[in-house]
Amino acid sequence: MTARELDAARIHDRALRVAYAECRRLNARHGRTYFLATRLLPLERRSAVHALYGFARRADDIVDETASTSQAERAAALDALEAEWRRALRGGSTTDPAVAAAAHTRERLDIPARHFDDFLASMRSDLFVREYATYADLREYMHGSAAVIGLQMVPVLGTVVPREEAEPYAAALGVAFQLTNFLRDVGEDLDRGRVYLPADLLAASGVDRDLLRWSRRTGCRDRRITAALGDAAALAQGVYRQAEPGIALLDPVSAPCVRTAFVLYREILAVIEREGYAVVHRRAVVGARRRASIALPGLVRALEARVGLRTGRPALSRGRLPEERRARPSAGQKGTSA
């Protein structure tokens, strides 16, 4: 399928095709939920999603590699990645496939460079910030680590309204996904010395880092932790509700993909609740059969949208494919940050 995706996106340069293919492999290997939803997009849009995921994954892997590298080594690796990124933005060559594919996608779809700047800044903070006192503090971090991912995706997905109208919802969905990941990965993040859930939210139920570490170490449950994690889940659910209206603003051929990702990620919260908020001890996983049952309706909606566009149904005629920068009639179509 990789060659067909690249052909559909009119990516013919051999080196770029190799770079995009590597990003697709990263997405398939590490982002199971994200990758499954991406397969509901039209062929010509998938490679851009893989490129953006690949670049984000490269940076994330650098800052999370704590087993065999020092903080100074991780900082140097992130510096090197950022230098490669800056060089690619200036039109220079790079041997990093994630950088090459992401830089090409950014240029092709006119994604604002500041979204990548903000992302790299948040990744850098992961090298030394180990906890967040308040939700406001966490939101500042998540702007760069999650909201801008949603903003990067808007030009890929296309909209039926001016781009800036859809952006706040896309940013909120990125935050909702990351809050879900924070809750799912509480135990693994503790092992890395991090607690992403706000300290004031935890403290409201009498929970602190020491109690979480005790629970992780002993395998013992504590009702205070259960209550705090329930509050964190409720917080995430609130952000999902804020984000959901934005799905209707997307190009009809892209909306089923985002709807499926929305439902799949929300299902992680449902699994966490059913398992009694045991995420300190084990990661909650949505089973393959359940993922497939959620994705199937999305596939049907995606096919219906594509058929509708081919037959000219009026309800689906407002969406249009993302265009390359040189084809844009005016600068007014460029995105703005939320």
Short mmCIF file of C-alpha atoms in Angstrom, two decimals:
data_model
loop_
_atom_site.label_atom_id
_atom_site.label_comp_id
_atom_site.label_asym_id
_atom_site.label_seq_id
_atom_site.Cartn_x
_atom_site.Cartn_y
_atom_site.Cartn_z
CA MET A 1 0.00 0.00 0.00
CA THR A 2 2.94 2.38 0.57
CA ALA A 3 3.71 2.83 -3.12
CA ARG A 4 0.06 3.53 -3.92
CA GLU A 5 -0.13 6.13 -1.15
CA LEU A 6 2.98 7.88 -2.42
CA ASP A 7 1.85 7.74 -6.03
CA ALA A 8 -1.52 9.19 -5.04
CA ALA A 9 0.23 12.02 -3.19
CA ARG A 10 2.42 12.67 -6.26
CA ILE A 11 5.62 12.02 -4.32
CA HIS A 12 8.01 10.65 -6.93
CA ASP A 13 11.49 11.57 -5.66
CA ARG A 14 13.20 8.31 -4.72
CA ALA A 15 14.85 9.54 -1.52
CA LEU A 16 11.60 11.11 -0.32
CA ARG A 17 9.68 7.92 -1.01
CA VAL A 18 12.14 6.02 1.18
CA ALA A 19 11.75 8.64 3.92
CA TYR A 20 7.96 8.54 3.83
CA ALA A 21 7.98 4.75 3.85
CA GLU A 22 10.10 4.76 7.02
CA CYS A 23 7.65 7.13 8.69
CA ARG A 24 4.81 4.83 7.74
CA ARG A 25 6.64 1.91 9.37
CA LEU A 26 7.08 3.96 12.55
CA ASN A 27 3.38 4.77 12.62
CA ALA A 28 2.36 1.16 12.04
CA ARG A 29 4.74 -0.13 14.72
CA HIS A 30 4.20 2.39 17.49
CA GLY A 31 0.89 4.15 16.85
CA ARG A 32 -1.59 1.32 16.48
CA THR A 33 -4.70 3.39 17.19
CA TYR A 34 -3.47 6.33 15.15
CA PHE A 35 -2.37 4.11 12.26
CA LEU A 36 -5.69 2.28 12.13
CA ALA A 37 -7.59 5.57 11.91
CA THR A 38 -5.19 6.89 9.26
CA ARG A 39 -6.10 3.98 6.97
CA LEU A 40 -9.59 5.49 6.66
CA LEU A 41 -8.18 8.54 4.88
CA PRO A 42 -8.01 8.75 1.09
CA LEU A 43 -4.72 7.37 -0.24
CA GLU A 44 -3.32 10.77 -1.19
CA ARG A 45 -3.56 12.11 2.38
CA ARG A 46 -2.05 9.25 4.35
CA SER A 47 1.63 9.90 3.61
CA ALA A 48 1.44 13.38 5.18
CA VAL A 49 0.02 11.92 8.38
CA HIS A 50 2.78 9.32 8.49
CA ALA A 51 5.41 12.04 8.03
CA LEU A 52 4.06 14.19 10.86
CA TYR A 53 3.79 11.17 13.13
CA GLY A 54 7.31 10.05 12.26
CA PHE A 55 8.85 13.40 13.17
CA ALA A 56 6.94 13.58 16.45
CA ARG A 57 7.96 10.03 17.26
CA ARG A 58 11.63 10.75 16.59
CA ALA A 59 11.68 13.60 19.09
CA ASP A 60 9.60 11.71 21.65
CA ASP A 61 11.88 8.68 21.49
CA ILE A 62 14.91 10.88 22.16
CA VAL A 63 13.52 12.44 25.33
CA ASP A 64 12.08 9.14 26.59
CA GLU A 65 15.30 7.15 26.19
CA THR A 66 16.32 7.10 29.84
CA ALA A 67 17.61 3.56 30.24
CA SER A 68 21.05 3.97 28.69
CA THR A 69 21.55 7.69 28.05
CA SER A 70 22.17 10.66 30.30
CA GLN A 71 20.17 13.87 30.24
CA ALA A 72 23.11 15.60 28.54
CA GLU A 73 23.21 12.93 25.83
CA ARG A 74 19.47 13.22 25.22
CA ALA A 75 19.77 17.01 25.05
CA ALA A 76 22.58 16.70 22.51
CA ALA A 77 20.50 14.28 20.43
CA LEU A 78 17.53 16.67 20.48
CA ASP A 79 19.87 19.53 19.51
CA ALA A 80 21.06 17.46 16.55
CA LEU A 81 17.48 16.69 15.49
CA GLU A 82 16.53 20.36 15.70
CA ALA A 83 19.61 21.36 13.70
CA GLU A 84 18.65 18.84 11.00
CA TRP A 85 15.13 20.28 11.00
CA ARG A 86 16.37 23.87 10.60
CA ARG A 87 18.66 22.79 7.79
CA ALA A 88 15.82 21.03 6.00
CA LEU A 89 13.57 24.10 6.35
CA ARG A 90 16.26 26.14 4.58
CA GLY A 91 16.28 23.65 1.74
CA GLY A 92 19.35 21.76 2.87
CA SER A 93 19.78 18.02 2.67
CA THR A 94 19.20 15.65 5.58
CA THR A 95 19.83 11.97 6.14
CA ASP A 96 17.07 11.69 8.77
CA PRO A 97 13.97 10.20 7.07
CA ALA A 98 11.54 11.66 9.62
CA VAL A 99 12.99 15.14 9.14
CA ALA A 100 13.00 14.83 5.35
CA ALA A 101 9.39 13.65 5.12
CA ALA A 102 8.07 16.14 7.67
CA ALA A 103 9.87 19.10 6.09
CA HIS A 104 8.52 18.12 2.69
CA THR A 105 4.98 17.79 4.10
CA ARG A 106 5.26 21.14 5.87
CA GLU A 107 6.30 22.85 2.65
CA ARG A 108 3.82 21.02 0.45
CA LEU A 109 0.80 21.78 2.63
CA ASP A 110 1.96 25.17 3.94
CA ILE A 111 1.87 24.12 7.61
CA PRO A 112 3.13 27.01 9.77
CA ALA A 113 6.69 26.40 10.96
CA ARG A 114 5.84 27.78 14.41
CA HIS A 115 3.83 24.63 15.16
CA PHE A 116 7.03 22.60 14.87
CA ASP A 117 8.95 25.18 16.93
CA ASP A 118 6.40 24.89 19.72
CA PHE A 119 6.51 21.12 19.54
CA LEU A 120 10.29 20.98 19.86
CA ALA A 121 10.17 23.42 22.80
CA SER A 122 7.81 21.12 24.69
CA MET A 123 9.97 18.10 23.89
CA ARG A 124 12.96 19.96 25.30
CA SER A 125 11.09 20.66 28.53
CA ASP A 126 10.63 16.90 28.96
CA LEU A 127 14.36 16.65 29.55
CA PHE A 128 14.16 18.45 32.87
CA VAL A 129 10.51 19.05 33.91
CA ARG A 130 9.26 16.13 36.00
CA GLU A 131 5.85 17.34 37.18
CA TYR A 132 3.26 20.10 36.77
CA ALA A 133 1.79 21.97 39.71
CA THR A 134 -1.51 22.92 38.08
CA TYR A 135 -3.59 22.12 35.04
CA ALA A 136 -2.76 25.57 33.68
CA ASP A 137 0.93 24.63 33.82
CA LEU A 138 0.22 21.35 32.07
CA ARG A 139 -1.85 23.09 29.39
CA GLU A 140 1.12 25.31 28.57
CA TYR A 141 3.22 22.20 27.99
CA MET A 142 0.44 20.47 26.02
CA HIS A 143 0.12 23.38 23.63
CA GLY A 144 3.44 22.33 22.15
CA SER A 145 3.22 18.60 22.74
CA ALA A 146 -0.38 18.00 21.68
CA ALA A 147 -2.41 21.01 20.52
CA VAL A 148 0.02 21.86 17.73
CA ILE A 149 -0.19 18.27 16.48
CA GLY A 150 -3.87 18.87 15.90
CA LEU A 151 -3.08 22.17 14.22
CA GLN A 152 -0.53 20.49 11.94
CA MET A 153 -3.21 18.02 10.88
CA VAL A 154 -5.81 20.57 9.78
CA PRO A 155 -4.20 21.29 6.37
CA VAL A 156 -3.85 17.55 5.78
CA LEU A 157 -7.47 16.77 6.58
CA GLY A 158 -9.06 19.74 4.84
CA THR A 159 -12.07 21.68 6.09
CA VAL A 160 -15.47 22.86 4.87
CA VAL A 161 -15.01 26.18 6.69
CA PRO A 162 -12.09 28.62 6.81
CA ARG A 163 -9.18 26.81 8.40
CA GLU A 164 -9.03 29.08 11.45
CA GLU A 165 -12.58 28.09 12.45
CA ALA A 166 -11.61 24.44 12.71
CA GLU A 167 -8.27 24.95 14.45
CA PRO A 168 -9.46 25.40 18.07
CA TYR A 169 -11.32 22.09 17.88
CA ALA A 170 -8.32 20.34 16.34
CA ALA A 171 -6.09 21.70 19.11
CA ALA A 172 -8.57 20.51 21.75
CA LEU A 173 -8.66 17.03 20.24
CA GLY A 174 -4.88 16.83 20.38
CA VAL A 175 -5.05 17.74 24.08
CA ALA A 176 -7.79 15.16 24.72
CA PHE A 177 -5.69 12.44 23.11
CA GLN A 178 -2.66 13.38 25.19
CA LEU A 179 -4.60 13.52 28.46
CA THR A 180 -5.77 10.00 27.63
CA ASN A 181 -2.17 8.92 27.05
CA PHE A 182 -1.05 10.50 30.32
CA LEU A 183 -3.70 8.54 32.21
CA ARG A 184 -2.96 5.29 30.37
CA ASP A 185 0.81 5.64 30.91
CA VAL A 186 0.91 6.72 34.57
CA GLY A 187 2.99 3.72 35.60
CA GLU A 188 5.45 3.91 32.71
CA ASP A 189 5.91 7.65 33.19
CA LEU A 190 6.63 7.06 36.89
CA ASP A 191 9.41 4.71 35.85
CA ARG A 192 10.89 7.60 33.84
CA GLY A 193 10.61 9.91 36.85
CA ARG A 194 7.67 11.90 35.45
CA VAL A 195 4.18 12.65 36.71
CA TYR A 196 2.15 14.46 34.09
CA LEU A 197 -1.16 14.58 35.95
CA PRO A 198 -1.34 17.97 37.72
CA ALA A 199 -0.20 17.93 41.34
CA ASP A 200 -3.22 19.95 42.48
CA LEU A 201 -5.63 17.45 40.89
CA LEU A 202 -3.84 14.57 42.64
CA ALA A 203 -3.62 16.42 45.95
CA ALA A 204 -7.38 17.00 45.97
CA SER A 205 -7.72 13.25 46.63
CA GLY A 206 -4.70 13.04 48.93
CA VAL A 207 -2.30 11.68 46.32
CA ASP A 208 1.31 12.67 45.75
CA ARG A 209 4.30 11.27 43.88
CA ASP A 210 5.41 9.16 46.85
CA LEU A 211 2.05 7.42 47.09
CA LEU A 212 2.05 6.70 43.37
CA ARG A 213 5.56 5.29 43.54
CA TRP A 214 4.61 3.13 46.54
CA SER A 215 1.64 1.76 44.63
CA ARG A 216 3.76 1.11 41.55
CA ARG A 217 6.47 -0.61 43.58
CA THR A 218 4.21 -2.81 45.72
CA GLY A 219 1.34 -3.44 43.31
CA CYS A 220 -1.07 -2.36 46.04
CA ARG A 221 -4.21 -0.38 45.23
CA ASP A 222 -5.30 2.75 47.12
CA ARG A 223 -8.76 4.32 46.97
CA ARG A 224 -7.22 7.81 46.93
CA ILE A 225 -5.35 7.00 43.75
CA THR A 226 -8.50 5.54 42.20
CA ALA A 227 -10.40 8.73 43.00
CA ALA A 228 -7.67 10.97 41.58
CA LEU A 229 -7.43 8.97 38.37
CA GLY A 230 -11.20 9.12 38.04
CA ASP A 231 -10.96 12.92 38.25
CA ALA A 232 -8.27 12.88 35.56
CA ALA A 233 -10.52 10.78 33.33
CA ALA A 234 -13.38 13.23 33.86
CA LEU A 235 -11.05 16.08 32.89
CA ALA A 236 -10.15 14.30 29.66
CA GLN A 237 -13.80 13.59 28.89
CA GLY A 238 -14.54 17.29 29.20
CA VAL A 239 -11.92 18.11 26.59
CA TYR A 240 -13.32 15.45 24.26
CA ARG A 241 -16.70 17.19 24.51
CA GLN A 242 -15.07 20.50 23.59
CA ALA A 243 -13.35 18.95 20.58
CA GLU A 244 -16.18 16.86 19.14
CA PRO A 245 -18.10 19.61 17.26
CA GLY A 246 -14.99 20.23 15.15
CA ILE A 247 -15.28 16.88 13.38
CA ALA A 248 -18.25 18.20 11.40
CA LEU A 249 -16.05 21.05 10.12
CA LEU A 250 -13.64 18.69 8.37
CA ASP A 251 -13.68 17.64 4.74
CA PRO A 252 -16.25 14.79 4.55
CA VAL A 253 -13.65 12.35 3.21
CA SER A 254 -11.45 13.01 6.27
CA ALA A 255 -14.08 13.24 9.00
CA PRO A 256 -14.58 9.44 9.35
CA CYS A 257 -10.88 9.02 10.11
CA VAL A 258 -10.99 11.62 12.87
CA ARG A 259 -14.30 10.29 14.21
CA THR A 260 -12.78 6.82 14.43
CA ALA A 261 -9.67 8.12 16.22
CA PHE A 262 -11.97 10.06 18.57
CA VAL A 263 -13.93 6.92 19.46
CA LEU A 264 -10.86 4.70 19.70
CA TYR A 265 -9.01 7.01 22.07
CA ARG A 266 -12.12 7.55 24.17
CA GLU A 267 -12.45 3.79 24.38
CA ILE A 268 -9.09 3.75 26.20
CA LEU A 269 -10.75 5.78 28.96
CA ALA A 270 -13.60 3.26 29.06
CA VAL A 271 -11.11 0.38 29.43
CA ILE A 272 -9.31 2.24 32.21
CA GLU A 273 -12.59 2.70 34.07
CA ARG A 274 -13.65 -0.94 33.58
CA GLU A 275 -10.30 -2.10 34.93
CA GLY A 276 -10.73 -0.01 38.07
CA TYR A 277 -8.12 2.65 37.24
CA ALA A 278 -5.27 0.15 37.60
CA VAL A 279 -3.01 2.12 35.24
CA VAL A 280 -0.36 2.61 37.93
CA HIS A 281 0.29 -1.12 37.62
CA ARG A 282 -0.52 -1.95 34.00
CA ARG A 283 -1.26 -0.17 30.76
CA ALA A 284 -4.85 -0.23 29.56
CA VAL A 285 -5.18 -1.69 26.06
CA VAL A 286 -8.09 -1.74 23.65
CA GLY A 287 -8.16 -5.24 22.17
CA ALA A 288 -7.69 -5.85 18.45
CA ARG A 289 -11.25 -7.13 18.01
CA ARG A 290 -12.70 -4.07 19.72
CA ARG A 291 -10.51 -1.75 17.64
CA ALA A 292 -11.73 -3.44 14.48
CA SER A 293 -15.39 -3.17 15.52
CA ILE A 294 -14.93 0.56 16.13
CA ALA A 295 -13.08 1.11 12.86
CA LEU A 296 -15.62 -0.71 10.68
CA PRO A 297 -18.34 1.99 10.84
CA GLY A 298 -15.65 4.56 10.07
CA LEU A 299 -14.66 2.61 6.99
CA VAL A 300 -18.27 2.56 5.82
CA ARG A 301 -18.61 6.32 6.33
CA ALA A 302 -15.32 6.95 4.55
CA LEU A 303 -16.40 4.91 1.54
CA GLU A 304 -19.77 6.65 1.46
CA ALA A 305 -18.06 10.06 1.50
CA ARG A 306 -15.74 9.12 -1.36
CA VAL A 307 -18.61 7.73 -3.43
CA GLY A 308 -20.57 10.88 -2.73
CA LEU A 309 -17.75 13.07 -4.00
CA ARG A 310 -17.41 10.99 -7.16
CA THR A 311 -21.15 11.17 -7.87
CA GLY A 312 -21.39 14.87 -7.00
CA ARG A 313 -23.82 14.60 -4.09
CA PRO A 314 -24.38 18.19 -2.88
CA ALA A 315 -24.00 17.31 0.81
CA LEU A 316 -20.41 16.30 0.21
CA SER A 317 -19.37 18.84 -2.38
CA ARG A 318 -17.92 21.48 -0.07
CA GLY A 319 -14.77 19.56 0.85
CA ARG A 320 -11.67 19.77 -1.27
CA LEU A 321 -8.29 18.17 -1.15
CA PRO A 322 -5.33 19.94 0.47
CA GLU A 323 -3.30 21.67 -2.23
CA GLU A 324 0.39 22.27 -2.55
CA ARG A 325 1.61 25.75 -1.67
CA ARG A 326 2.29 26.74 -5.25
CA ALA A 327 -1.34 26.00 -6.14
CA ARG A 328 -2.82 28.24 -3.48
CA PRO A 329 -4.59 31.28 -4.89
CA SER A 330 -3.89 33.49 -1.90
CA ALA A 331 -2.11 33.70 1.44
CA GLY A 332 -5.50 33.98 3.14
CA GLN A 333 -5.74 30.20 3.29
CA LYS A 334 -2.77 29.87 5.60
CA GLY A 335 -3.37 28.53 9.10
CA THR A 336 -3.03 30.43 12.35
CA SER A 337 -2.25 29.07 15.76
CA ALA A 338 -4.94 28.67 18.35
#
